[in-house]
């Protein structure tokens, strides 16, 4: 098989002194992990792209494992840009998240930009304990300014205590089924995003389904979770809409 294969791993654990330790912080190839200054009992990690990609045929994976009592906040230093490679093979980017009871994870990467001629499949799977907490943001931008997008398939699956609360997939671009750009899906917009919120208190006090401005909505999920979905004409407005939705839910 062609392309670059790389897996980066983060393990976060309660350090027993009121903070969060990172006993495992493994970078690999183009996926560079850097610990940054945290706040309170939270550890922070920055994902830095050490080379271009993913390109056609590449297979990237990032894994994060958060233990009981640990708090982890992960960001990326820049947008991820899916580029065409020398082969016609599809690239793959897998994110695997595990948060134990009493753990908390904020997964807040920058946007994924699908460039004309590229093909990328992104899969994000999050497995949480019954009392775990999660804020997960995904943003996809279809093409650079004035450019048609590549083909992008994104699947997001979240399970709480072994029970699926969300499993959705969206395909966009020239290789996607017809209708992806129509009024029932993106309605001509070129930026789409979602935030998944998991909170134990949502089991007894679920969020109220509602619109947030003209571009986003909030819906409760079948479990202690909620989903924010937004579309926008560009990445800047998309981020503003998602930030507004988080503020509306009083989530920091």
Short mmCIF file of C-alpha atoms in Angstrom, two decimals:
data_model
loop_
_atom_site.label_atom_id
_atom_site.label_comp_id
_atom_site.label_asym_id
_atom_site.label_seq_id
_atom_site.Cartn_x
_atom_site.Cartn_y
_atom_site.Cartn_z
CA UNK A 1 0.00 0.00 0.00
CA UNK A 2 1.23 3.50 -0.81
CA UNK A 3 1.21 6.60 1.36
CA UNK A 4 2.37 7.47 4.84
CA UNK A 5 1.06 5.52 7.84
CA UNK A 6 1.24 7.28 11.20
CA UNK A 7 -0.42 6.99 14.63
CA UNK A 8 -0.09 9.47 17.51
CA UNK A 9 -1.18 8.56 21.05
CA UNK A 10 -2.12 10.53 24.16
CA UNK A 11 -2.79 8.98 27.56
CA UNK A 12 -4.01 11.27 30.36
CA UNK A 13 -4.25 10.20 33.98
CA UNK A 14 -5.01 11.78 37.35
CA UNK A 15 -1.57 12.49 38.81
CA UNK A 16 -2.74 12.21 42.43
CA UNK A 17 -1.73 15.80 43.18
CA UNK A 18 -4.78 17.63 41.87
CA UNK A 19 -3.61 17.68 38.26
CA UNK A 20 -3.47 15.61 35.09
CA UNK A 21 -0.35 13.76 33.97
CA UNK A 22 0.50 12.58 30.47
CA UNK A 23 2.35 9.26 30.87
CA UNK A 24 2.11 8.68 27.12
CA UNK A 25 2.59 11.38 24.48
CA UNK A 26 3.73 9.62 21.34
CA UNK A 27 4.20 11.48 18.07
CA UNK A 28 4.61 9.68 14.76
CA UNK A 29 5.70 10.92 11.34
CA UNK A 30 3.64 13.96 10.37
CA UNK A 31 1.66 13.92 13.64
CA UNK A 32 3.57 15.86 16.30
CA UNK A 33 2.12 16.24 19.82
CA UNK A 34 3.27 19.05 22.08
CA UNK A 35 2.25 19.63 25.70
CA UNK A 36 1.32 23.27 26.36
CA UNK A 37 0.56 25.20 29.53
CA UNK A 38 -2.62 23.90 31.19
CA UNK A 39 -4.99 25.55 33.62
CA UNK A 40 -5.97 24.16 37.03
CA UNK A 41 -6.20 20.38 36.90
CA UNK A 42 -6.40 20.27 33.10
CA UNK A 43 -3.59 19.13 30.78
CA UNK A 44 -3.37 20.69 27.31
CA UNK A 45 -1.90 19.19 24.16
CA UNK A 46 -1.34 20.76 20.75
CA UNK A 47 -1.36 18.65 17.59
CA UNK A 48 1.14 20.06 15.11
CA UNK A 49 1.38 18.92 11.49
CA UNK A 50 5.05 18.18 10.80
CA UNK A 51 4.50 17.79 7.04
CA UNK A 52 1.79 18.21 4.41
CA UNK A 53 -1.11 15.83 4.38
CA UNK A 54 -3.08 13.77 4.42
CA UNK A 55 -2.36 13.01 0.77
CA UNK A 56 -3.87 10.27 -1.35
CA UNK A 57 -3.07 6.88 0.17
CA UNK A 58 -2.04 8.24 3.58
CA UNK A 59 -3.44 6.66 6.74
CA UNK A 60 -3.28 8.85 9.84
CA UNK A 61 -4.68 8.07 13.29
CA UNK A 62 -4.79 9.93 16.58
CA UNK A 63 -5.74 8.17 19.83
CA UNK A 64 -6.57 9.77 23.18
CA UNK A 65 -7.27 7.83 26.39
CA UNK A 66 -8.48 9.84 29.40
CA UNK A 67 -8.66 8.10 32.76
CA UNK A 68 -10.84 8.64 35.82
CA UNK A 69 -10.31 12.08 37.34
CA UNK A 70 -8.16 13.30 34.43
CA UNK A 71 -8.99 16.36 32.32
CA UNK A 72 -7.52 16.80 28.84
CA UNK A 73 -7.88 19.61 26.30
CA UNK A 74 -6.59 18.95 22.76
CA UNK A 75 -6.26 21.51 19.98
CA UNK A 76 -4.39 21.67 16.68
CA UNK A 77 -1.96 24.38 15.63
CA UNK A 78 -3.48 24.87 12.17
CA UNK A 79 -6.11 23.58 9.81
CA UNK A 80 -5.72 20.08 8.36
CA UNK A 81 -5.61 20.25 4.56
CA UNK A 82 -6.59 17.20 2.53
CA UNK A 83 -4.53 17.30 -0.68
CA UNK A 84 -4.44 15.17 -3.83
CA UNK A 85 -1.52 12.76 -3.90
CA UNK A 86 0.44 11.00 -6.58
CA UNK A 87 -1.99 8.09 -6.42
CA UNK A 88 -5.75 8.00 -6.80
CA UNK A 89 -6.13 6.17 -3.48
CA UNK A 90 -8.35 7.69 -0.83
CA UNK A 91 -6.63 8.98 2.31
CA UNK A 92 -7.88 7.99 5.76
CA UNK A 93 -7.81 9.89 9.05
CA UNK A 94 -9.07 8.05 12.14
CA UNK A 95 -9.63 9.61 15.55
CA UNK A 96 -10.21 7.24 18.47
CA UNK A 97 -11.18 8.72 21.83
CA UNK A 98 -11.78 6.94 25.14
CA UNK A 99 -12.90 8.72 28.30
CA UNK A 100 -13.39 6.76 31.53
CA UNK A 101 -15.96 7.48 34.25
CA UNK A 102 -15.03 10.74 35.92
CA UNK A 103 -12.78 11.84 33.04
CA UNK A 104 -13.24 14.88 30.81
CA UNK A 105 -12.03 15.58 27.28
CA UNK A 106 -12.24 18.71 25.13
CA UNK A 107 -11.39 17.74 21.56
CA UNK A 108 -11.19 21.03 19.64
CA UNK A 109 -9.10 20.77 16.46
CA UNK A 110 -8.99 23.42 13.74
CA UNK A 111 -10.90 23.02 10.49
CA UNK A 112 -10.42 20.28 7.93
CA UNK A 113 -10.16 21.73 4.42
CA UNK A 114 -10.99 19.49 1.46
CA UNK A 115 -8.96 20.64 -1.57
CA UNK A 116 -10.04 20.05 -5.17
CA UNK A 117 -8.89 16.65 -6.42
CA UNK A 118 -8.42 15.16 -2.95
CA UNK A 119 -10.22 12.19 -1.47
CA UNK A 120 -10.41 11.72 2.29
CA UNK A 121 -12.38 9.54 4.69
CA UNK A 122 -12.46 10.74 8.31
CA UNK A 123 -13.79 8.56 11.11
CA UNK A 124 -14.13 9.76 14.70
CA UNK A 125 -15.16 7.30 17.40
CA UNK A 126 -15.61 8.29 21.03
CA UNK A 127 -16.31 5.76 23.80
CA UNK A 128 -17.25 7.24 27.16
CA UNK A 129 -18.05 5.97 30.61
CA UNK A 130 -21.44 6.73 32.14
CA UNK A 131 -20.11 9.74 34.09
CA UNK A 132 -17.60 11.00 31.52
CA UNK A 133 -17.68 14.46 29.98
CA UNK A 134 -16.93 15.43 26.40
CA UNK A 135 -16.86 18.51 24.20
CA UNK A 136 -16.02 17.47 20.64
CA UNK A 137 -15.90 19.91 17.73
CA UNK A 138 -15.60 19.05 14.05
CA UNK A 139 -15.49 21.55 11.20
CA UNK A 140 -15.18 20.81 7.49
CA UNK A 141 -14.55 23.40 4.78
CA UNK A 142 -15.26 22.34 1.21
CA UNK A 143 -12.56 23.83 -0.98
CA UNK A 144 -10.32 26.84 -0.59
CA UNK A 145 -11.54 30.30 -1.61
CA UNK A 146 -13.12 30.10 -5.06
CA UNK A 147 -12.25 26.40 -5.40
CA UNK A 148 -14.40 23.31 -5.83
CA UNK A 149 -14.01 20.74 -3.04
CA UNK A 150 -12.49 17.32 -3.09
CA UNK A 151 -14.43 14.25 -2.03
CA UNK A 152 -14.87 14.10 1.75
CA UNK A 153 -16.64 11.47 3.84
CA UNK A 154 -16.92 12.09 7.57
CA UNK A 155 -18.33 9.64 10.09
CA UNK A 156 -18.86 10.48 13.76
CA UNK A 157 -19.84 7.82 16.32
CA UNK A 158 -20.26 8.43 20.06
CA UNK A 159 -21.07 5.78 22.66
CA UNK A 160 -21.81 6.33 26.34
CA UNK A 161 -21.60 3.33 28.68
CA UNK A 162 -21.60 1.08 25.62
CA UNK A 163 -24.75 2.63 24.17
CA UNK A 164 -24.69 4.48 20.85
CA UNK A 165 -25.97 8.04 21.24
CA UNK A 166 -24.83 9.29 17.83
CA UNK A 167 -23.74 7.63 14.59
CA UNK A 168 -23.84 9.89 11.55
CA UNK A 169 -22.07 10.14 8.22
CA UNK A 170 -21.85 12.94 5.67
CA UNK A 171 -20.35 12.68 2.19
CA UNK A 172 -19.60 15.78 0.12
CA UNK A 173 -17.91 16.63 -3.14
CA UNK A 174 -17.83 15.17 -6.65
CA UNK A 175 -17.64 11.56 -5.44
CA UNK A 176 -20.58 11.88 -3.02
CA UNK A 177 -24.17 10.77 -3.69
CA UNK A 178 -26.34 13.31 -5.48
CA UNK A 179 -28.09 15.86 -3.28
CA UNK A 180 -25.26 16.61 -0.84
CA UNK A 181 -25.33 20.25 -1.91
CA UNK A 182 -29.12 20.50 -2.02
CA UNK A 183 -31.59 22.16 0.36
CA UNK A 184 -31.93 19.05 2.55
CA UNK A 185 -28.20 18.89 3.32
CA UNK A 186 -25.83 21.86 2.88
CA UNK A 187 -28.10 24.17 0.85
CA UNK A 188 -25.18 25.60 -1.08
CA UNK A 189 -23.01 26.31 1.95
CA UNK A 190 -19.34 25.37 1.90
CA UNK A 191 -18.62 25.01 5.62
CA UNK A 192 -20.28 22.53 7.98
CA UNK A 193 -19.62 21.71 11.61
CA UNK A 194 -20.91 19.98 14.67
CA UNK A 195 -20.27 19.91 18.39
CA UNK A 196 -21.10 16.91 20.53
CA UNK A 197 -21.60 17.56 24.23
CA UNK A 198 -21.77 14.75 26.77
CA UNK A 199 -22.70 15.67 30.34
CA UNK A 200 -24.10 13.33 33.04
CA UNK A 201 -26.66 15.99 34.00
CA UNK A 202 -28.17 15.84 30.49
CA UNK A 203 -29.65 12.43 31.44
CA UNK A 204 -32.16 14.11 33.78
CA UNK A 205 -32.13 17.62 32.33
CA UNK A 206 -31.82 17.27 28.54
CA UNK A 207 -31.23 20.35 26.43
CA UNK A 208 -34.19 21.89 24.63
CA UNK A 209 -34.19 21.55 20.85
CA UNK A 210 -33.86 24.99 19.30
CA UNK A 211 -32.30 27.08 16.56
CA UNK A 212 -29.28 29.26 17.28
CA UNK A 213 -29.50 32.16 14.84
CA UNK A 214 -30.03 31.33 11.17
CA UNK A 215 -27.25 28.79 10.73
CA UNK A 216 -27.28 26.35 13.66
CA UNK A 217 -29.53 24.15 15.77
CA UNK A 218 -29.21 22.30 19.07
CA UNK A 219 -30.89 18.93 19.63
CA UNK A 220 -30.86 16.46 22.53
CA UNK A 221 -29.54 12.97 21.80
CA UNK A 222 -30.77 9.62 23.11
CA UNK A 223 -28.62 9.71 26.22
CA UNK A 224 -26.77 12.27 28.34
CA UNK A 225 -25.69 14.18 25.25
CA UNK A 226 -26.56 16.99 22.87
CA UNK A 227 -25.61 17.85 19.29
CA UNK A 228 -25.01 21.25 17.73
CA UNK A 229 -25.07 21.31 13.92
CA UNK A 230 -24.21 24.34 11.82
CA UNK A 231 -23.65 25.36 8.21
CA UNK A 232 -22.14 28.58 6.92
CA UNK A 233 -20.74 30.10 3.73
CA UNK A 234 -17.18 30.14 5.11
CA UNK A 235 -14.97 28.91 7.94
CA UNK A 236 -14.92 32.20 9.85
CA UNK A 237 -18.70 32.43 10.16
CA UNK A 238 -18.94 28.73 10.98
CA UNK A 239 -16.61 29.16 13.97
CA UNK A 240 -18.58 32.16 15.19
CA UNK A 241 -21.84 30.23 14.95
CA UNK A 242 -20.47 27.25 16.86
CA UNK A 243 -18.94 29.48 19.55
CA UNK A 244 -22.30 31.22 19.94
CA UNK A 245 -24.06 27.88 20.35
CA UNK A 246 -21.58 26.80 23.06
CA UNK A 247 -22.07 30.08 24.90
CA UNK A 248 -25.85 29.62 24.62
CA UNK A 249 -25.46 26.26 26.38
CA UNK A 250 -23.17 27.85 29.01
CA UNK A 251 -20.31 25.53 28.04
CA UNK A 252 -16.75 26.86 28.29
#
